[in-house]
Amino acid sequence: MIDFSVAIHSYNREEFIVETVESVLNQTLAPQEVIVVDDGSFDNTEAVLEPYSDRIVYKKIANVGCGTSRKVAVEYCQNKWIACNDDDDIWLPTHLESLSNTIKSFPKAEYVFSNHTQFGDRAIANYDHFATAPSGWWEGVSQCVDMDKILLTEDAFLDFLTFNPSFPSAWAFTKQAYFKAGGIDDKYSRMNSEDSDFTRRILLATQGACTSQKTVKLRRHGKNMSDNFVANLKGKALILEDIVAKGIVPDRYLSRTVATINQSKIQAFRHLYWQGEHRESVSYAKESNIKLSIKDRLRMMNARFQKS
């Protein structure tokens, strides 16, 4: 049996946090500890969690942002395996049990995650995140399949350049793998896609595995940081550039990684242009040193004319 610590970070989620905590405490495989880090909330988060004071560890800190508050929660955990959950998402009762079974099937894996669905007023009905992968993607990233459990290939980092099946509320990893990957970087704490930095670095550091069981429900609402498409593209490019600059990307991955960086920048530029954000599109193209096609150069010229 796997002993899990659970790391939850929260900011002004009094309306959701109790449901999240309840879903964690009601697992068929009970967690050994539940850490809730309150990122300087000014609502009633602390009060609504008071009834759970004998079952969770509540720690309030000064506001530092999503990424760093998650980092504080993770590094406060004591067990070998750490599972994360965001403050507005819900685990189905078998989530930790499913992750535990995945770990047992692939004992060398130190980073595991499950599939997820959505709920809430902006949710996609019957959403299956794994099913949104490009055609053939799972065949390419799967080294071994045991029923619903999948061992990722050693080159999964490359596959994750085109599609990311993991999400923080569905993660679990060993403390050893967390520190081997360099932990969560404070630099991206308040940025869209901040979690993808850690995902990419832990794939370079250790073996990954997953289960196709949908054991997590992501709440989709107007306050989700992940909803800003252009910001996510910019974040993806910046994170990959930084990972390359750190020298941790193997040489055999560099060409595809650099190509993905430029493609992400081009997509961000085009979406800004199509949205009529001409001044911002020109500014971003200049600042990010994008390699533009002839058509995109024409768009750039038109954007300069429109903004003047």
mmCIF file of C-alpha atoms in Angstrom:
data_model
loop_
_atom_site.group_PDB
_atom_site.id
_atom_site.type_symbol
_atom_site.label_atom_id
_atom_site.label_comp_id
_atom_site.label_asym_id
_atom_site.label_seq_id
_atom_site.Cartn_x
_atom_site.Cartn_y
_atom_site.Cartn_z
ATOM 1 C CA MET A 1 0.000 0.000 0.000
ATOM 2 C CA ILE A 2 1.285 3.461 -0.933
ATOM 3 C CA ASP A 3 1.301 6.153 1.760
ATOM 4 C CA PHE A 4 0.353 9.485 0.209
ATOM 5 C CA SER A 5 0.686 13.018 1.459
ATOM 6 C CA VAL A 6 -1.700 15.461 -0.237
ATOM 7 C CA ALA A 7 -0.703 19.045 -1.054
ATOM 8 C CA ILE A 8 -3.477 21.613 -1.617
ATOM 9 C CA HIS A 9 -2.866 25.311 -2.183
ATOM 10 C CA SER A 10 -5.711 27.804 -1.992
ATOM 11 C CA TYR A 11 -6.520 31.449 -2.530
ATOM 12 C CA ASN A 12 -9.954 32.943 -1.832
ATOM 13 C CA ARG A 13 -11.861 29.756 -2.579
ATOM 14 C CA GLU A 14 -14.243 29.640 0.379
ATOM 15 C CA GLU A 15 -17.033 28.528 -1.963
ATOM 16 C CA PHE A 16 -15.070 25.529 -3.316
ATOM 17 C CA ILE A 17 -12.359 24.481 -0.845
ATOM 18 C CA VAL A 18 -14.599 22.426 1.466
ATOM 19 C CA GLU A 19 -15.805 20.264 -1.406
ATOM 20 C CA THR A 20 -12.188 19.772 -2.488
ATOM 21 C CA VAL A 21 -11.019 18.789 0.993
ATOM 22 C CA GLU A 22 -13.993 16.461 1.477
ATOM 23 C CA SER A 23 -13.128 14.650 -1.757
ATOM 24 C CA VAL A 24 -9.559 14.152 -0.524
ATOM 25 C CA LEU A 25 -10.588 12.901 2.905
ATOM 26 C CA ASN A 26 -13.152 10.467 1.467
ATOM 27 C CA GLN A 27 -10.707 8.367 -0.544
ATOM 28 C CA THR A 28 -10.918 4.573 -0.574
ATOM 29 C CA LEU A 29 -7.167 4.728 0.057
ATOM 30 C CA ALA A 30 -6.920 7.305 2.823
ATOM 31 C CA PRO A 31 -4.066 9.812 2.616
ATOM 32 C CA GLN A 32 -1.638 9.822 5.510
ATOM 33 C CA GLU A 33 -1.626 13.616 5.725
ATOM 34 C CA VAL A 34 -3.387 16.518 4.032
ATOM 35 C CA ILE A 35 -1.590 19.866 3.831
ATOM 36 C CA VAL A 36 -3.602 22.975 2.926
ATOM 37 C CA VAL A 37 -1.586 26.123 2.293
ATOM 38 C CA ASP A 38 -3.685 29.281 2.282
ATOM 39 C CA ASP A 39 -1.999 31.806 -0.008
ATOM 40 C CA GLY A 40 -2.985 34.901 1.953
ATOM 41 C CA SER A 41 -6.748 34.618 1.396
ATOM 42 C CA PHE A 42 -8.904 37.498 2.623
ATOM 43 C CA ASP A 43 -12.192 35.607 2.433
ATOM 44 C CA ASN A 44 -13.502 32.993 4.892
ATOM 45 C CA THR A 45 -11.238 30.141 3.804
ATOM 46 C CA GLU A 46 -9.742 29.678 7.264
ATOM 47 C CA ALA A 47 -13.167 29.666 8.950
ATOM 48 C CA VAL A 48 -14.744 27.115 6.601
ATOM 49 C CA LEU A 49 -11.773 24.793 7.112
ATOM 50 C CA GLU A 50 -11.834 25.041 10.914
ATOM 51 C CA PRO A 51 -14.130 21.976 11.308
ATOM 52 C CA TYR A 52 -11.394 19.893 9.607
ATOM 53 C CA SER A 53 -8.573 21.046 11.885
ATOM 54 C CA ASP A 54 -8.116 17.559 13.346
ATOM 55 C CA ARG A 55 -7.820 15.976 9.883
ATOM 56 C CA ILE A 56 -5.745 18.472 7.905
ATOM 57 C CA VAL A 57 -2.710 20.662 8.473
ATOM 58 C CA TYR A 58 -3.680 24.254 7.671
ATOM 59 C CA LYS A 59 -0.910 26.771 7.037
ATOM 60 C CA LYS A 60 -1.549 30.405 6.092
ATOM 61 C CA ILE A 61 1.200 32.377 4.372
ATOM 62 C CA ALA A 62 1.608 35.817 2.800
ATOM 63 C CA ASN A 63 0.368 35.892 -0.786
ATOM 64 C CA VAL A 64 3.039 34.492 -3.116
ATOM 65 C CA GLY A 65 1.007 33.192 -6.068
ATOM 66 C CA CYS A 66 -0.272 29.864 -7.311
ATOM 67 C CA GLY A 67 3.043 28.173 -8.095
ATOM 68 C CA THR A 68 4.935 29.109 -4.947
ATOM 69 C CA SER A 69 2.016 28.299 -2.633
ATOM 70 C CA ARG A 70 1.836 24.853 -4.274
ATOM 71 C CA LYS A 71 5.575 24.558 -3.689
ATOM 72 C CA VAL A 72 5.189 25.392 0.012
ATOM 73 C CA ALA A 73 2.457 22.758 0.361
ATOM 74 C CA VAL A 74 4.499 20.093 -1.438
ATOM 75 C CA GLU A 75 7.668 20.758 0.546
ATOM 76 C CA TYR A 76 5.736 20.630 3.813
ATOM 77 C CA CYS A 77 4.663 17.037 3.058
ATOM 78 C CA GLN A 78 6.395 14.221 4.926
ATOM 79 C CA ASN A 79 5.617 11.026 2.994
ATOM 80 C CA LYS A 80 7.499 9.502 0.067
ATOM 81 C CA TRP A 81 4.603 10.012 -2.352
ATOM 82 C CA ILE A 82 2.933 13.416 -2.751
ATOM 83 C CA ALA A 83 -0.345 13.975 -4.602
ATOM 84 C CA CYS A 84 -1.545 17.477 -5.509
ATOM 85 C CA ASN A 85 -5.012 18.959 -5.796
ATOM 86 C CA ASP A 86 -6.108 22.468 -6.692
ATOM 87 C CA ASP A 87 -8.566 24.229 -4.396
ATOM 88 C CA ASP A 88 -11.532 24.041 -6.780
ATOM 89 C CA ASP A 89 -11.184 20.513 -8.179
ATOM 90 C CA ILE A 90 -12.617 17.236 -6.928
ATOM 91 C CA TRP A 91 -11.171 13.757 -6.647
ATOM 92 C CA LEU A 92 -13.428 10.773 -7.206
ATOM 93 C CA PRO A 93 -13.213 8.342 -4.244
ATOM 94 C CA THR A 94 -10.850 5.931 -6.028
ATOM 95 C CA HIS A 95 -8.281 8.518 -7.187
ATOM 96 C CA LEU A 96 -5.450 7.623 -4.802
ATOM 97 C CA GLU A 97 -6.240 3.930 -5.093
ATOM 98 C CA SER A 98 -5.986 4.190 -8.876
ATOM 99 C CA LEU A 99 -2.647 5.996 -8.658
ATOM 100 C CA SER A 100 -1.429 3.399 -6.163
ATOM 101 C CA ASN A 101 -2.325 0.584 -8.572
ATOM 102 C CA THR A 102 -0.452 2.389 -11.353
ATOM 103 C CA ILE A 103 2.634 2.646 -9.146
ATOM 104 C CA LYS A 104 2.400 -1.053 -8.297
ATOM 105 C CA SER A 105 2.200 -1.954 -11.992
ATOM 106 C CA PHE A 106 5.225 0.196 -12.808
ATOM 107 C CA PRO A 107 7.386 0.418 -9.653
ATOM 108 C CA LYS A 108 10.169 2.341 -11.416
ATOM 109 C CA ALA A 109 7.811 5.236 -12.170
ATOM 110 C CA GLU A 110 8.193 8.188 -9.798
ATOM 111 C CA TYR A 111 5.758 10.529 -11.544
ATOM 112 C CA VAL A 112 2.184 9.356 -12.143
ATOM 113 C CA PHE A 113 -1.098 10.982 -13.097
ATOM 114 C CA SER A 114 -4.661 10.081 -13.980
ATOM 115 C CA ASN A 115 -7.084 11.159 -16.659
ATOM 116 C CA HIS A 116 -9.630 13.856 -15.843
ATOM 117 C CA THR A 117 -13.050 15.136 -16.797
ATOM 118 C CA GLN A 118 -14.745 18.511 -16.200
ATOM 119 C CA PHE A 119 -17.688 19.970 -14.321
ATOM 120 C CA GLY A 120 -19.050 23.440 -13.626
ATOM 121 C CA ASP A 121 -20.794 26.157 -15.599
ATOM 122 C CA ARG A 122 -18.118 26.246 -18.314
ATOM 123 C CA ALA A 123 -17.466 22.509 -18.504
ATOM 124 C CA ILE A 124 -17.532 20.469 -21.700
ATOM 125 C CA ALA A 125 -20.097 17.691 -21.350
ATOM 126 C CA ASN A 126 -18.645 14.156 -21.080
ATOM 127 C CA TYR A 127 -15.115 15.550 -21.332
ATOM 128 C CA ASP A 128 -12.302 12.976 -21.508
ATOM 129 C CA HIS A 129 -8.930 14.707 -21.513
ATOM 130 C CA PHE A 130 -6.885 11.744 -22.726
ATOM 131 C CA ALA A 131 -9.239 11.387 -25.700
ATOM 132 C CA THR A 132 -8.325 14.913 -26.891
ATOM 133 C CA ALA A 133 -4.768 13.844 -27.744
ATOM 134 C CA PRO A 134 -3.766 14.044 -31.426
ATOM 135 C CA SER A 135 -4.286 10.894 -33.500
ATOM 136 C CA GLY A 136 -1.566 8.335 -32.763
ATOM 137 C CA TRP A 137 -0.177 10.301 -29.818
ATOM 138 C CA TRP A 138 -0.811 7.626 -27.187
ATOM 139 C CA GLU A 139 0.695 4.908 -29.378
ATOM 140 C CA GLY A 140 3.888 6.945 -29.609
ATOM 141 C CA VAL A 141 4.255 7.776 -25.918
ATOM 142 C CA SER A 142 3.303 4.358 -24.507
ATOM 143 C CA GLN A 143 6.144 1.996 -23.639
ATOM 144 C CA CYS A 144 3.999 -0.597 -21.883
ATOM 145 C CA VAL A 145 0.237 -0.923 -21.349
ATOM 146 C CA ASP A 146 -1.349 -2.879 -18.494
ATOM 147 C CA MET A 147 -5.133 -2.593 -18.931
ATOM 148 C CA ASP A 148 -5.868 1.072 -18.089
ATOM 149 C CA LYS A 149 -2.314 1.766 -16.902
ATOM 150 C CA ILE A 150 0.402 3.136 -19.192
ATOM 151 C CA LEU A 151 4.174 3.346 -18.739
ATOM 152 C CA LEU A 152 5.531 6.328 -20.659
ATOM 153 C CA THR A 153 8.565 6.059 -22.895
ATOM 154 C CA GLU A 154 11.895 7.568 -21.870
ATOM 155 C CA ASP A 155 11.373 10.204 -24.589
ATOM 156 C CA ALA A 156 7.979 11.325 -23.248
ATOM 157 C CA PHE A 157 9.351 14.863 -22.937
ATOM 158 C CA LEU A 158 9.193 15.151 -26.738
ATOM 159 C CA ASP A 159 5.623 13.862 -26.923
ATOM 160 C CA PHE A 160 4.563 16.371 -24.255
ATOM 161 C CA LEU A 161 5.725 19.182 -26.555
ATOM 162 C CA THR A 162 2.606 18.612 -28.671
ATOM 163 C CA PHE A 163 0.097 17.485 -26.027
ATOM 164 C CA ASN A 164 0.090 17.575 -22.231
ATOM 165 C CA PRO A 165 -2.198 14.913 -20.712
ATOM 166 C CA SER A 166 -1.288 15.726 -17.116
ATOM 167 C CA PHE A 167 -2.756 18.325 -14.783
ATOM 168 C CA PRO A 168 -1.683 19.307 -11.239
ATOM 169 C CA SER A 169 -4.854 17.993 -9.577
ATOM 170 C CA ALA A 170 -4.126 14.573 -11.091
ATOM 171 C CA TRP A 171 -0.371 14.456 -10.282
ATOM 172 C CA ALA A 172 1.564 12.402 -7.802
ATOM 173 C CA PHE A 173 5.319 12.065 -7.508
ATOM 174 C CA THR A 174 7.977 10.953 -5.068
ATOM 175 C CA LYS A 175 9.725 13.539 -2.955
ATOM 176 C CA GLN A 176 13.024 12.273 -4.382
ATOM 177 C CA ALA A 177 11.879 12.852 -7.967
ATOM 178 C CA TYR A 178 10.519 16.286 -7.027
ATOM 179 C CA PHE A 179 13.909 17.494 -5.808
ATOM 180 C CA LYS A 180 15.792 15.706 -8.593
ATOM 181 C CA ALA A 181 13.702 17.719 -11.069
ATOM 182 C CA GLY A 182 14.588 20.937 -9.223
ATOM 183 C CA GLY A 183 11.242 21.417 -7.503
ATOM 184 C CA ILE A 184 8.673 24.056 -8.399
ATOM 185 C CA ASP A 185 10.236 27.282 -9.709
ATOM 186 C CA ASP A 186 9.070 30.463 -7.944
ATOM 187 C CA LYS A 187 9.747 32.402 -11.143
ATOM 188 C CA TYR A 188 6.511 31.250 -12.734
ATOM 189 C CA SER A 189 4.306 31.434 -9.659
ATOM 190 C CA ARG A 190 1.788 33.950 -11.036
ATOM 191 C CA MET A 191 2.060 32.984 -14.695
ATOM 192 C CA ASN A 192 -0.324 30.968 -16.864
ATOM 193 C CA SER A 193 0.970 27.449 -17.565
ATOM 194 C CA GLU A 194 3.274 27.625 -14.531
ATOM 195 C CA ASP A 195 2.633 23.946 -13.783
ATOM 196 C CA SER A 196 3.905 22.833 -17.209
ATOM 197 C CA ASP A 197 7.440 23.888 -16.234
ATOM 198 C CA PHE A 198 7.540 21.279 -13.484
ATOM 199 C CA THR A 199 5.877 18.656 -15.705
ATOM 200 C CA ARG A 200 8.540 19.050 -18.375
ATOM 201 C CA ARG A 201 11.446 18.989 -15.924
ATOM 202 C CA ILE A 202 10.219 15.932 -14.008
ATOM 203 C CA LEU A 203 9.837 14.035 -17.298
ATOM 204 C CA LEU A 204 13.526 14.745 -17.917
ATOM 205 C CA ALA A 205 14.404 13.571 -14.405
ATOM 206 C CA THR A 206 12.445 10.348 -13.940
ATOM 207 C CA GLN A 207 10.142 7.675 -15.358
ATOM 208 C CA GLY A 208 6.479 8.566 -15.826
ATOM 209 C CA ALA A 209 3.281 6.525 -15.899
ATOM 210 C CA CYS A 210 -0.442 7.201 -15.940
ATOM 211 C CA THR A 211 -3.899 5.680 -15.804
ATOM 212 C CA SER A 212 -6.669 6.369 -18.302
ATOM 213 C CA GLN A 213 -9.265 6.197 -15.530
ATOM 214 C CA LYS A 214 -10.995 9.566 -15.091
ATOM 215 C CA THR A 215 -10.537 9.988 -11.336
ATOM 216 C CA VAL A 216 -10.390 13.801 -11.178
ATOM 217 C CA LYS A 217 -13.067 16.381 -11.953
ATOM 218 C CA LEU A 218 -11.705 19.788 -12.974
ATOM 219 C CA ARG A 219 -14.032 22.654 -12.176
ATOM 220 C CA ARG A 220 -14.403 24.985 -15.146
ATOM 221 C CA HIS A 221 -15.482 28.507 -14.252
ATOM 222 C CA GLY A 222 -14.696 32.099 -15.102
ATOM 223 C CA LYS A 223 -11.757 32.342 -12.718
ATOM 224 C CA ASN A 224 -9.619 29.535 -14.196
ATOM 225 C CA MET A 225 -6.116 30.797 -14.997
ATOM 226 C CA SER A 226 -5.716 28.138 -17.683
ATOM 227 C CA ASP A 227 -8.475 29.632 -19.862
ATOM 228 C CA ASN A 228 -6.326 32.368 -21.455
ATOM 229 C CA PHE A 229 -5.115 30.715 -24.662
ATOM 230 C CA VAL A 230 -2.614 33.392 -25.716
ATOM 231 C CA ALA A 231 -1.129 33.654 -22.223
ATOM 232 C CA ASN A 232 -0.707 29.881 -22.151
ATOM 233 C CA LEU A 233 1.130 29.938 -25.485
ATOM 234 C CA LYS A 234 3.430 32.714 -24.289
ATOM 235 C CA GLY A 235 4.026 30.818 -21.064
ATOM 236 C CA LYS A 236 4.831 27.610 -22.918
ATOM 237 C CA ALA A 237 7.433 29.369 -25.086
ATOM 238 C CA LEU A 238 9.047 31.133 -22.126
ATOM 239 C CA ILE A 239 9.207 27.975 -20.014
ATOM 240 C CA LEU A 240 10.759 25.916 -22.804
ATOM 241 C CA GLU A 241 13.304 28.663 -23.507
ATOM 242 C CA ASP A 242 14.302 28.682 -19.843
ATOM 243 C CA ILE A 243 14.578 24.887 -19.710
ATOM 244 C CA VAL A 244 16.864 24.965 -22.758
ATOM 245 C CA ALA A 245 18.937 27.778 -21.193
ATOM 246 C CA LYS A 246 19.410 25.677 -18.042
ATOM 247 C CA GLY A 247 21.177 23.053 -20.138
ATOM 248 C CA ILE A 248 18.988 20.166 -18.979
ATOM 249 C CA VAL A 249 17.463 19.336 -22.375
ATOM 250 C CA PRO A 250 19.414 16.492 -24.046
ATOM 251 C CA ASP A 251 21.032 17.407 -27.349
ATOM 252 C CA ARG A 252 18.815 14.943 -29.224
ATOM 253 C CA TYR A 253 15.737 16.911 -28.050
ATOM 254 C CA LEU A 254 17.005 20.397 -28.854
ATOM 255 C CA SER A 255 15.862 20.817 -32.457
ATOM 256 C CA ARG A 256 12.264 19.794 -31.741
ATOM 257 C CA THR A 257 12.183 21.853 -28.565
ATOM 258 C CA VAL A 258 13.420 24.995 -30.344
ATOM 259 C CA ALA A 259 10.911 24.410 -33.161
ATOM 260 C CA THR A 260 8.107 24.121 -30.599
ATOM 261 C CA ILE A 261 9.211 27.368 -28.953
ATOM 262 C CA ASN A 262 8.999 29.244 -32.238
ATOM 263 C CA GLN A 263 5.691 27.629 -33.182
ATOM 264 C CA SER A 264 4.176 28.626 -29.837
ATOM 265 C CA LYS A 265 5.317 32.208 -30.362
ATOM 266 C CA ILE A 266 3.883 32.272 -33.887
ATOM 267 C CA GLN A 267 0.545 30.934 -32.636
ATOM 268 C CA ALA A 268 0.454 33.609 -29.923
ATOM 269 C CA PHE A 269 1.271 36.333 -32.475
ATOM 270 C CA ARG A 270 -1.420 35.109 -34.875
ATOM 271 C CA HIS A 271 -4.118 34.918 -32.228
ATOM 272 C CA LEU A 272 -3.324 38.431 -31.043
ATOM 273 C CA TYR A 273 -3.482 39.615 -34.651
ATOM 274 C CA TRP A 274 -6.780 37.831 -35.362
ATOM 275 C CA GLN A 275 -8.272 39.243 -32.169
ATOM 276 C CA GLY A 276 -7.462 42.748 -33.379
ATOM 277 C CA GLU A 277 -4.789 43.270 -30.714
ATOM 278 C CA HIS A 278 -2.471 44.839 -33.299
ATOM 279 C CA ARG A 279 -0.285 46.877 -30.967
ATOM 280 C CA GLU A 280 0.287 43.887 -28.695
ATOM 281 C CA SER A 281 0.921 41.533 -31.626
ATOM 282 C CA VAL A 282 3.647 43.821 -33.003
ATOM 283 C CA SER A 283 5.180 44.311 -29.572
ATOM 284 C CA TYR A 284 5.225 40.572 -28.848
ATOM 285 C CA ALA A 285 6.749 39.720 -32.232
ATOM 286 C CA LYS A 286 9.577 42.198 -31.629
ATOM 287 C CA GLU A 287 10.240 41.210 -28.038
ATOM 288 C CA SER A 288 10.194 37.462 -28.642
ATOM 289 C CA ASN A 289 12.337 37.432 -31.807
ATOM 290 C CA ILE A 290 9.921 35.239 -33.772
ATOM 291 C CA LYS A 291 10.953 33.694 -37.083
ATOM 292 C CA LEU A 292 8.018 34.790 -39.246
ATOM 293 C CA SER A 293 6.819 33.316 -42.526
ATOM 294 C CA ILE A 294 6.073 35.586 -45.481
ATOM 295 C CA LYS A 295 2.354 35.580 -44.617
ATOM 296 C CA ASP A 296 3.130 36.460 -41.006
ATOM 297 C CA ARG A 297 5.434 39.272 -42.115
ATOM 298 C CA LEU A 298 2.534 40.681 -44.127
ATOM 299 C CA ARG A 299 0.337 40.386 -41.026
ATOM 300 C CA MET A 300 3.061 42.210 -39.086
ATOM 301 C CA MET A 301 3.118 45.034 -41.638
ATOM 302 C CA ASN A 302 -0.664 45.312 -41.549
ATOM 303 C CA ALA A 303 -0.669 45.281 -37.753
ATOM 304 C CA ARG A 304 1.858 48.143 -37.714
ATOM 305 C CA PHE A 305 -0.387 50.107 -40.068
ATOM 306 C CA GLN A 306 -3.536 49.355 -37.997
ATOM 307 C CA LYS A 307 -1.982 50.394 -34.693
ATOM 308 C CA SER A 308 -0.531 53.651 -36.003
#
